[in-house]
Short mmCIF file of C-alpha atoms in Angstrom, two decimals:
data_model
loop_
_atom_site.label_atom_id
_atom_site.label_comp_id
_atom_site.label_asym_id
_atom_site.label_seq_id
_atom_site.Cartn_x
_atom_site.Cartn_y
_atom_site.Cartn_z
CA LEU G 412 10.23 -7.10 7.83
CA VAL G 413 10.55 -3.26 6.10
CA ARG G 414 13.50 -3.72 9.02
CA ALA G 415 15.03 -7.01 8.53
CA GLY G 416 15.18 -6.05 5.31
CA GLU G 417 16.68 -3.31 5.85
CA LEU G 418 18.91 -4.36 8.41
CA ARG G 419 19.95 -7.64 6.48
CA PRO G 420 19.59 -9.41 3.03
CA LEU G 421 16.33 -11.62 3.74
CA GLU G 422 14.98 -14.66 4.25
CA GLN G 423 12.56 -17.54 4.02
CA GLU G 424 12.29 -18.15 7.44
CA ASP G 425 11.57 -13.83 7.56
CA ILE G 426 8.77 -13.72 5.46
CA PRO G 427 5.58 -14.77 7.19
CA GLU G 428 3.14 -17.86 6.26
CA LEU G 429 0.02 -17.62 3.70
CA GLU G 430 -3.46 -17.63 5.24
CA ASP G 431 -4.74 -20.62 4.01
CA LYS G 432 -8.02 -19.36 2.16
CA LEU G 433 -5.10 -17.26 0.69
CA THR G 434 -3.41 -20.01 -1.35
CA THR G 435 -3.29 -20.67 -4.71
CA GLU G 436 -4.73 -23.82 -4.00
CA LYS G 437 -7.50 -22.93 -1.95
CA LEU G 438 -8.58 -19.96 -4.02
CA SER G 439 -8.06 -22.14 -7.28
CA ILE G 440 -10.89 -24.78 -5.75
CA ARG G 441 -12.93 -21.26 -4.63
CA ALA G 442 -12.97 -19.96 -8.16
CA SER G 443 -13.35 -22.98 -10.07
CA GLU G 444 -16.68 -24.02 -8.36
CA LEU G 445 -17.36 -19.74 -8.82
CA TRP G 446 -17.28 -20.43 -12.07
CA GLN G 447 -19.03 -23.18 -12.47
CA LYS G 448 -22.03 -21.79 -11.02
CA GLU G 449 -21.57 -18.23 -13.44
CA LYS G 450 -21.43 -20.33 -16.33
CA ALA G 451 -25.15 -22.19 -15.33
CA SER G 452 -26.67 -18.56 -14.63
CA GLY G 453 -25.86 -17.93 -18.55
CA GLU G 454 -23.62 -15.16 -18.59
CA PRO G 455 -20.81 -15.59 -17.28
CA SER G 456 -18.20 -12.93 -15.03
CA VAL G 457 -14.87 -13.13 -14.30
CA ILE G 458 -15.26 -9.78 -12.19
CA ARG G 459 -18.34 -11.24 -10.49
CA ILE G 460 -15.75 -14.21 -9.74
CA LEU G 461 -12.92 -11.35 -8.36
CA TRP G 462 -15.39 -9.42 -6.19
CA GLN G 463 -16.67 -12.79 -4.57
CA LEU G 464 -12.89 -13.76 -3.71
CA MET G 465 -12.01 -10.90 -2.38
CA LYS G 466 -14.62 -8.83 -1.86
CA CYS G 467 -13.14 -7.88 1.27
CA ARG G 468 -9.92 -7.44 0.45
CA LEU G 469 -11.02 -5.29 -1.59
CA ILE G 470 -12.89 -2.54 0.41
CA VAL G 471 -10.03 -2.52 2.92
CA ALA G 472 -7.84 -1.98 0.08
CA VAL G 473 -10.68 1.04 -1.45
CA VAL G 474 -10.73 2.86 2.20
CA THR G 475 -7.66 2.65 3.07
CA SER G 476 -6.37 4.52 -0.28
CA VAL G 477 -9.70 7.46 -0.67
CA VAL G 478 -9.08 7.98 3.66
CA HIS G 479 -4.65 8.35 2.36
CA GLY G 480 -5.30 10.13 -0.45
CA SER G 481 -7.76 12.75 1.40
CA LEU G 482 -5.32 13.09 4.63
CA ALA G 483 -2.59 13.61 2.20
CA ALA G 484 -4.51 16.36 -0.23
CA ALA G 485 -5.62 18.30 3.23
CA ILE G 486 -2.33 18.07 4.93
CA ARG G 487 -0.01 18.18 2.16
CA PRO G 488 -0.76 22.20 2.17
CA LEU G 489 -0.49 23.08 6.14
CA VAL G 490 3.18 20.96 6.11
CA LEU G 491 4.25 23.20 2.43
CA ARG G 492 2.86 26.56 4.38
CA GLU G 493 4.89 25.61 7.49
CA VAL G 494 8.00 24.63 5.06
CA ILE G 495 7.68 28.06 3.21
CA ARG G 496 7.28 30.13 6.73
CA THR G 497 10.56 27.97 8.31
CA VAL G 498 12.88 28.82 5.03
CA GLU G 499 11.13 32.62 4.80
CA ASN G 500 13.03 32.86 8.67
CA LEU G 501 16.31 31.43 7.92
CA SER G 502 19.67 33.77 7.07
CA ILE G 503 21.13 32.54 4.11
CA PHE G 504 23.58 30.46 6.17
CA SER G 505 20.95 28.48 8.00
CA VAL G 506 19.35 27.99 4.04
CA ILE G 507 23.10 26.75 2.85
CA LEU G 508 23.62 24.31 5.81
CA LEU G 509 20.10 22.60 5.46
CA PHE G 510 20.51 22.11 2.12
CA LEU G 511 24.17 20.65 2.67
CA VAL G 512 22.64 18.32 5.23
CA LEU G 513 19.54 17.25 2.69
CA VAL G 514 22.24 16.50 0.28
CA ALA G 515 24.89 14.38 2.61
CA GLU G 516 21.16 12.61 3.51
CA ASN G 517 20.38 11.55 0.30
CA VAL G 518 23.69 10.83 -0.63
#
């Protein structure tokens, strides 16, 4: 999808169909049912309803975020060290050439 959007403007048929259980109709019915149960319990909570509706997706999102953050925090100093070593070993001509290449790519 990202690649298609990079090559051309996206069209409606490029976007994949939403899972049936995630449609507005299904979620609103389920949320209404959960809200009725919450009201009957005495202390209704929107947070509990959201948790029950999206539990698996929230857990996957949090775990993915934690793993990504941990890997980024661990790898970033290693990559930076290698960049510094590489730049230290370059001649001034190579540094200028590298800078020009980086600038040209961002233009």
